[in-house]
CSV table of C-alpha atoms in Angstrom, one decimal:
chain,number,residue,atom,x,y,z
A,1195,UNK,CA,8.5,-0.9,17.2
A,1196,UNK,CA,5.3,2.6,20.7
A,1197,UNK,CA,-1.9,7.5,24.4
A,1198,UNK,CA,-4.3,9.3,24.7
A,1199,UNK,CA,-7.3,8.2,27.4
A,1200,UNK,CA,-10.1,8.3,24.6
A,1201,UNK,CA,-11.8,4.9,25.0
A,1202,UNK,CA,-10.5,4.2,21.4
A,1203,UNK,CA,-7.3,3.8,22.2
A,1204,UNK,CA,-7.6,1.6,25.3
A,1205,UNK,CA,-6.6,-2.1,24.9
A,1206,UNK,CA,-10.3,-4.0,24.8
A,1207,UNK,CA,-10.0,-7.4,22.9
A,1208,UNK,CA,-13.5,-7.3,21.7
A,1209,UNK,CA,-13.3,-10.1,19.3
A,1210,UNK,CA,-16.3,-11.9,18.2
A,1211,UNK,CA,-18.0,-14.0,15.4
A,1212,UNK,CA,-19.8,-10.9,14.1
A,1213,UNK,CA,-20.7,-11.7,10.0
A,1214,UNK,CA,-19.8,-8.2,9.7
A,1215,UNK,CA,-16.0,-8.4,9.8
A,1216,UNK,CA,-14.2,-5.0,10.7
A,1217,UNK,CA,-10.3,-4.9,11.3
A,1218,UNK,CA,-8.8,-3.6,13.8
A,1219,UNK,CA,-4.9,-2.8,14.0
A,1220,UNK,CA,-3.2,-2.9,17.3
A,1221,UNK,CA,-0.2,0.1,17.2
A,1222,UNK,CA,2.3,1.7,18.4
A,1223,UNK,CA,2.7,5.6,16.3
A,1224,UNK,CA,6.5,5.0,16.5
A,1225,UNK,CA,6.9,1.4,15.6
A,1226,UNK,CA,8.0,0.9,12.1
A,1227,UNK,CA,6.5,-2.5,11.9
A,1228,UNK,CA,2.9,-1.0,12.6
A,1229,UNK,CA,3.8,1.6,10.4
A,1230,UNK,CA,4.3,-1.0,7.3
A,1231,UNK,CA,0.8,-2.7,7.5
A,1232,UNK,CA,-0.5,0.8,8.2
A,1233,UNK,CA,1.0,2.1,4.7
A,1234,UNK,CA,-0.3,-1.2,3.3
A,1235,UNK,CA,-3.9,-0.6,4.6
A,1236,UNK,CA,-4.0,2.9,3.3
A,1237,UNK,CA,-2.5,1.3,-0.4
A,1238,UNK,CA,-5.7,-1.0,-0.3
A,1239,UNK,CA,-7.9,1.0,1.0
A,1240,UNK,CA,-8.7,-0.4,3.6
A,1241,UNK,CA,-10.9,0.9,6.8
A,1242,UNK,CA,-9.5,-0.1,10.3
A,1243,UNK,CA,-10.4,0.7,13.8
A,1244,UNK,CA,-6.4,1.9,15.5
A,1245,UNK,CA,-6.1,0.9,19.3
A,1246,UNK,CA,-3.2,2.2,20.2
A,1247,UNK,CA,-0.8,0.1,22.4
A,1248,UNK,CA,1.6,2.1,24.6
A,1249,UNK,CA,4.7,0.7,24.4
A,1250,UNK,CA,6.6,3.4,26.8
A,1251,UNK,CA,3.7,2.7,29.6
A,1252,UNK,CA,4.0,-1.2,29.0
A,1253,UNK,CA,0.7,-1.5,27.5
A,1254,UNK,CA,2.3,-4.9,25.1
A,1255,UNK,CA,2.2,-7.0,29.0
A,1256,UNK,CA,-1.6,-6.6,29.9
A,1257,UNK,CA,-3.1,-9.8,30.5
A,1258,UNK,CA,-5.4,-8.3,27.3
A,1259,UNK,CA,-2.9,-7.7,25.1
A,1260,UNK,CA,-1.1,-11.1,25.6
A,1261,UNK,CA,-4.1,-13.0,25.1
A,1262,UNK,CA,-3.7,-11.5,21.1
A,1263,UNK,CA,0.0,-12.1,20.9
A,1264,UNK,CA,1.9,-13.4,24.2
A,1265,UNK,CA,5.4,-12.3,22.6
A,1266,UNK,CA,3.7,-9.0,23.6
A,1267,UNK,CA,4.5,-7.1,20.0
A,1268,UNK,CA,3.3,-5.0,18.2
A,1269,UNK,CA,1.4,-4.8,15.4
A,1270,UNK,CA,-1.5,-7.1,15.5
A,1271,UNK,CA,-4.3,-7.2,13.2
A,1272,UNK,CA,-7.5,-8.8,13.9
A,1273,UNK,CA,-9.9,-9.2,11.5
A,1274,UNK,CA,-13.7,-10.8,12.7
A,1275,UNK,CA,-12.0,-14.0,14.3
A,1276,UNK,CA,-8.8,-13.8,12.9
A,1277,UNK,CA,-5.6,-12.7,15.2
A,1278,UNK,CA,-2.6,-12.1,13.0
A,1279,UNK,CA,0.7,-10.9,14.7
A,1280,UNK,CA,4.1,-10.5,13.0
A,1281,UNK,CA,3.8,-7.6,10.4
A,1282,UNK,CA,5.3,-10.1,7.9
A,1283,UNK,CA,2.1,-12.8,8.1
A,1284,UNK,CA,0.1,-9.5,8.6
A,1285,UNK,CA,1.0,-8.1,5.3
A,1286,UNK,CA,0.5,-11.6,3.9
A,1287,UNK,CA,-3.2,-12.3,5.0
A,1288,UNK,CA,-4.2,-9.2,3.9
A,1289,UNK,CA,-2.8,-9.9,0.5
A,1290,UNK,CA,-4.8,-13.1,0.0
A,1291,UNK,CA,-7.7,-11.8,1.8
A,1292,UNK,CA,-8.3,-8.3,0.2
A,1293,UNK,CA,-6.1,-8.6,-3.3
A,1294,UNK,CA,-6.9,-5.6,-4.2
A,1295,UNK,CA,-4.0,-2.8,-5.2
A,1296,UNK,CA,-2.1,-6.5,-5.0
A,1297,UNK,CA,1.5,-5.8,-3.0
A,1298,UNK,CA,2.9,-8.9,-4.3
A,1299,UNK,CA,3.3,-8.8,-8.8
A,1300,UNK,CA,1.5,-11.7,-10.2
A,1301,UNK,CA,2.2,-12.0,-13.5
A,1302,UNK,CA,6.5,-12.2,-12.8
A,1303,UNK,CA,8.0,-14.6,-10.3
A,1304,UNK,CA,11.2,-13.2,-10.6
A,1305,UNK,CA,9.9,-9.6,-9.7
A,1306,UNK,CA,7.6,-11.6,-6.7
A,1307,UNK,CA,10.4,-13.5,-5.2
A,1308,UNK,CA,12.6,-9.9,-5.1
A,1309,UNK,CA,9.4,-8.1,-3.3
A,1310,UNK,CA,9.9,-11.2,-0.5
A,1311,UNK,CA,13.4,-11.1,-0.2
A,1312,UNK,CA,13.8,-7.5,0.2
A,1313,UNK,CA,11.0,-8.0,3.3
A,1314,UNK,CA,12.4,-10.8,5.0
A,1315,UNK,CA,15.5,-9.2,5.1
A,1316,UNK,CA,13.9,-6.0,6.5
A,1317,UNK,CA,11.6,-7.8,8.5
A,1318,UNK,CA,14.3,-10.9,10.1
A,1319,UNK,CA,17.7,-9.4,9.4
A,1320,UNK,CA,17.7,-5.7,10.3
A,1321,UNK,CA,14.8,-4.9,12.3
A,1322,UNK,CA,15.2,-7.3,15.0
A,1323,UNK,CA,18.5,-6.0,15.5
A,1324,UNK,CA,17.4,-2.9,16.7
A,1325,UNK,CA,14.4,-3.3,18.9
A,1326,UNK,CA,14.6,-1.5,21.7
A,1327,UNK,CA,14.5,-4.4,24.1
A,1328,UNK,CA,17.7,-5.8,22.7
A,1329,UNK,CA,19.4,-2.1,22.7
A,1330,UNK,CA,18.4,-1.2,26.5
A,1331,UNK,CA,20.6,-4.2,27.1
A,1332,UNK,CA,23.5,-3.9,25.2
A,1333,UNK,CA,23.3,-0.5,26.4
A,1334,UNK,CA,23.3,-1.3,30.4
A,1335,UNK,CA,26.1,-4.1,29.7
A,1336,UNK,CA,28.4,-2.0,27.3
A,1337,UNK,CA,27.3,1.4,27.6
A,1338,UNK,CA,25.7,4.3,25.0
A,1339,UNK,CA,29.0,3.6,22.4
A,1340,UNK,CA,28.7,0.5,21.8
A,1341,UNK,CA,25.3,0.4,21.7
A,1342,UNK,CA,25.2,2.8,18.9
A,1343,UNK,CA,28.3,1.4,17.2
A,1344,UNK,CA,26.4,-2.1,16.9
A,1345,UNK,CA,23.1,-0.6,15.6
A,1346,UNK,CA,24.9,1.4,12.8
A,1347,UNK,CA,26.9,-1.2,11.9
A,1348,UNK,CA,23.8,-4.0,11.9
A,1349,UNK,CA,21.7,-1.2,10.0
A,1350,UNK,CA,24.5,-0.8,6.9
A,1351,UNK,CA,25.1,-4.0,6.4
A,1352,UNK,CA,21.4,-4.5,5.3
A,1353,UNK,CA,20.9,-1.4,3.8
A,1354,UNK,CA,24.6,-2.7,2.1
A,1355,UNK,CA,22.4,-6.1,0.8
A,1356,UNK,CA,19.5,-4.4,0.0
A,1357,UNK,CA,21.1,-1.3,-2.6
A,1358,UNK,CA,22.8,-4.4,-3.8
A,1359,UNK,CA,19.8,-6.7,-4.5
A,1360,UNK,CA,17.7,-3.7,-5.7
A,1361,UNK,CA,20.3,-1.9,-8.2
A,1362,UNK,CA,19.3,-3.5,-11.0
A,1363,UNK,CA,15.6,-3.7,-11.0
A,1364,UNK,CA,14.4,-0.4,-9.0
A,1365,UNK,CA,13.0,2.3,-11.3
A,1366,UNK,CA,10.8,4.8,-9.3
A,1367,UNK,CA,9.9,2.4,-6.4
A,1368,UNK,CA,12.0,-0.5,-4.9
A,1369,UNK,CA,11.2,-3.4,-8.0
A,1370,UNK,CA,9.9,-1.2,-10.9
A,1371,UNK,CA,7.4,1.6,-11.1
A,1372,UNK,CA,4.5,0.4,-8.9
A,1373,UNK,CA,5.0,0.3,-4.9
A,1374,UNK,CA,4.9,-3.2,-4.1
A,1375,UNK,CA,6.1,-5.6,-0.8
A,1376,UNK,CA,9.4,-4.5,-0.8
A,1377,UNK,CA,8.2,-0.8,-0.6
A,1378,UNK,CA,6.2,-1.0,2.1
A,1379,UNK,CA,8.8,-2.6,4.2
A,1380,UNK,CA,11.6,-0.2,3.1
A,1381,UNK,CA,9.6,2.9,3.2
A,1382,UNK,CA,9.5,2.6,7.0
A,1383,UNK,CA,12.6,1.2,7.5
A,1384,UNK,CA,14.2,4.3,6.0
A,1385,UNK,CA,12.4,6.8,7.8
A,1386,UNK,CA,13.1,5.2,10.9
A,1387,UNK,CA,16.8,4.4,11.4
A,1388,UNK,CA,18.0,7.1,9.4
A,1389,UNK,CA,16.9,9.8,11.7
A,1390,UNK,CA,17.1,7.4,14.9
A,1391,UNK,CA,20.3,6.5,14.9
A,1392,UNK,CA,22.2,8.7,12.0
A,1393,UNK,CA,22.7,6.4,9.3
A,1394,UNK,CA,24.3,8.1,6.1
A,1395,UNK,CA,21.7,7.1,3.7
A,1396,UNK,CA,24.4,8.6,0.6
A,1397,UNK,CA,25.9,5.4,1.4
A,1398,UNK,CA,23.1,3.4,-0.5
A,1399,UNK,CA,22.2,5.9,-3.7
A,1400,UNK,CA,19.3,3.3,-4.9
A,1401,UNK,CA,17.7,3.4,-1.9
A,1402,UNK,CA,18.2,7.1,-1.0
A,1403,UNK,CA,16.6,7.6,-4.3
A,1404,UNK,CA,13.5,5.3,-4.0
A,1405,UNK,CA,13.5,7.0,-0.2
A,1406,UNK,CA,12.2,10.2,-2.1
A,1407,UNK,CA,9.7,9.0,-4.2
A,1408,UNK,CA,7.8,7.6,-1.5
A,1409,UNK,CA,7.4,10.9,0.3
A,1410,UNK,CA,4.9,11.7,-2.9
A,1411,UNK,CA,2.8,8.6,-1.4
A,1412,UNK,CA,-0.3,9.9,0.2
A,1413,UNK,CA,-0.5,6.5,1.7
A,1414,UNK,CA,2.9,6.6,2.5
A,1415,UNK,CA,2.0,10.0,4.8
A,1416,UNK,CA,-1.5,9.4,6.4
A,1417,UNK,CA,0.1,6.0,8.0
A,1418,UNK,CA,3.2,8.2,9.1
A,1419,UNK,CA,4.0,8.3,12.6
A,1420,UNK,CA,2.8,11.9,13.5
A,1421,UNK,CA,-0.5,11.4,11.6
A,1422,UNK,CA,-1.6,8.3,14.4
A,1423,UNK,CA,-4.4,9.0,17.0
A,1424,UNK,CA,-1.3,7.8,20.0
A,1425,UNK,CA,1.6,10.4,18.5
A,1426,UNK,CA,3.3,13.0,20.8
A,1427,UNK,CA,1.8,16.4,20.8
C-alpha cells in the first residue's frame, strides 16, 4: 500500500455536512490499493481532492488520520459525511453511488459474480500477504530469503487461481471486452508485484496478456503511481 509540504497534501479531516458533496481520496502514490479506486475514479469520471498520506514518515498513525480509519490504511475515501476505508467497500460505494461507466455488468450474473471473485481474491488472498508490515517482520525473524521466498510463492499461487478462473472468459480485459471490477483490481496488482518482487508474469499467459491492454487505458495511466501529486522526484 505510501510528500510534498503543499497544504494539499497535509492530513486535515475537514469533513462536514456541506450539501455540496466533494470526495476526497486519502493516498499513498505507491500503494496499489489507492491506486485501484484511483483507476476507478478516473473510469467514472470522477473529480476528487488527493491528500496524500505518507506512509514512509508514518503519516497512517496521526491522531487525524485514525479518527478516518484506526486500522491506519490506506486508501480512504470520504465523500460529504461518508468515511469509506477498505478499497474493496470503496470501490463498492462508488458503484451504487455514482453508476455511471458501471464496474460491475448488470445484465449477466455469471459475468458479475466472476468480476467479485477475481477482487476478493486480489483484495483478501494476495494483497494482504504482502504488505509491508507483515514483510518487515518476516524479514527481521527469518531474514531477506525467506522473506522473498514467501512473497513469491504467496504472489503465484494467486496469480495461479486467477489465470485459471479467467481463461475461459477474458477477451481484451479480465471478463470480456469492457474493463470492469476485476480489471481494476488486477491492473494494479500486476504492475505492482511483478516489478517489486520479480514475479515471472510468462507464468500466467491470460493475465500477461490482459496486463497489456491495460497500458492503452488512459485511466489506467493518470491514476499511475508516478502521475500522483506525493510520487518521488
Amino acid at each position: 500500500m505510501d510528500a510534498d509540504t503543499n497544504n494539499d497534501d497535509q492530513i486535515d479531516i475537514g469533513i462536514n455536512s456541506s450539501s455540496s458533496s466533494k470526495l476526497v481520496l486519502y493516498s499513498y502514490w505507491q500503494s496499489s490499493c489507492s491506486w485501484r479506486v484511483r483507476f476507478a475514479l478516473k473510469l467514472k469520471g470522477l473529480i476528487y481532492e488527493y491528500k496524500a498520506v505518507d506512509l514512509s514518515k508514518g503519516e497512517q498513525f496521526s491522531p487525524e488520520f485514525e479518527e478516518l480509519n484506526p486500522l491506519h490504511f490506506v486508501p480512504v475515501l470520504v465523500d460529504g459525511d461518508v468515511v469509506v476505508s477498505d478499497s474493496y467497500a470503496i470501490l463498492l460505494y462508488l458503484e451504487e453511488k455514482y453508476p455511471q461507466r458501471a464496474l460491475l455488468p448488470a445484465a449477466d450474473p455469471q459475468q458479475r459474480a466472476l468480476n467479485l471473485q477475481a477482487a476478493s481474491i486480489i483484495s483478501s488472498s494476495m494483497q494482504p500477504l504482502h504488505m509491508l508490515s507483515l514483510l518487515k517482520y518476516i524479514e527481521d525473524k527469518f531474514g531477506p530469503d525467506e522473506r522473498l521466498l514467501w512473497v513469491q510463492t504467496h504472489i503465484e499461487k494467486g496469480f495461479l487461481a486467477l489465470e485459471k478462473l479467467l481463461k475461459d472468459f477474458a477477451a481484451k480485459y479480465a471478463t470480456g471486452e469492457d474493463v470492469y471490477m476485476a480489471d481494476v483490481f488486477l491492473a494494479p496488482q500486476i504492475a505492482v508485484v511483478s516489478m517489486r518482487f520479480n514475479i515471472d508474469m510468462s507464468k500466467f499467459p491470460t493475465l500477461l496478456r490482459i496486463y497489456e491492454s491495460y497500458k492503452g487505458l488512459p485511466e489506467f495511466l493518470a491514476s499511475s503511481p508516478e502521475r500522483q501529486p506525493d510520487a518521488a522526484r
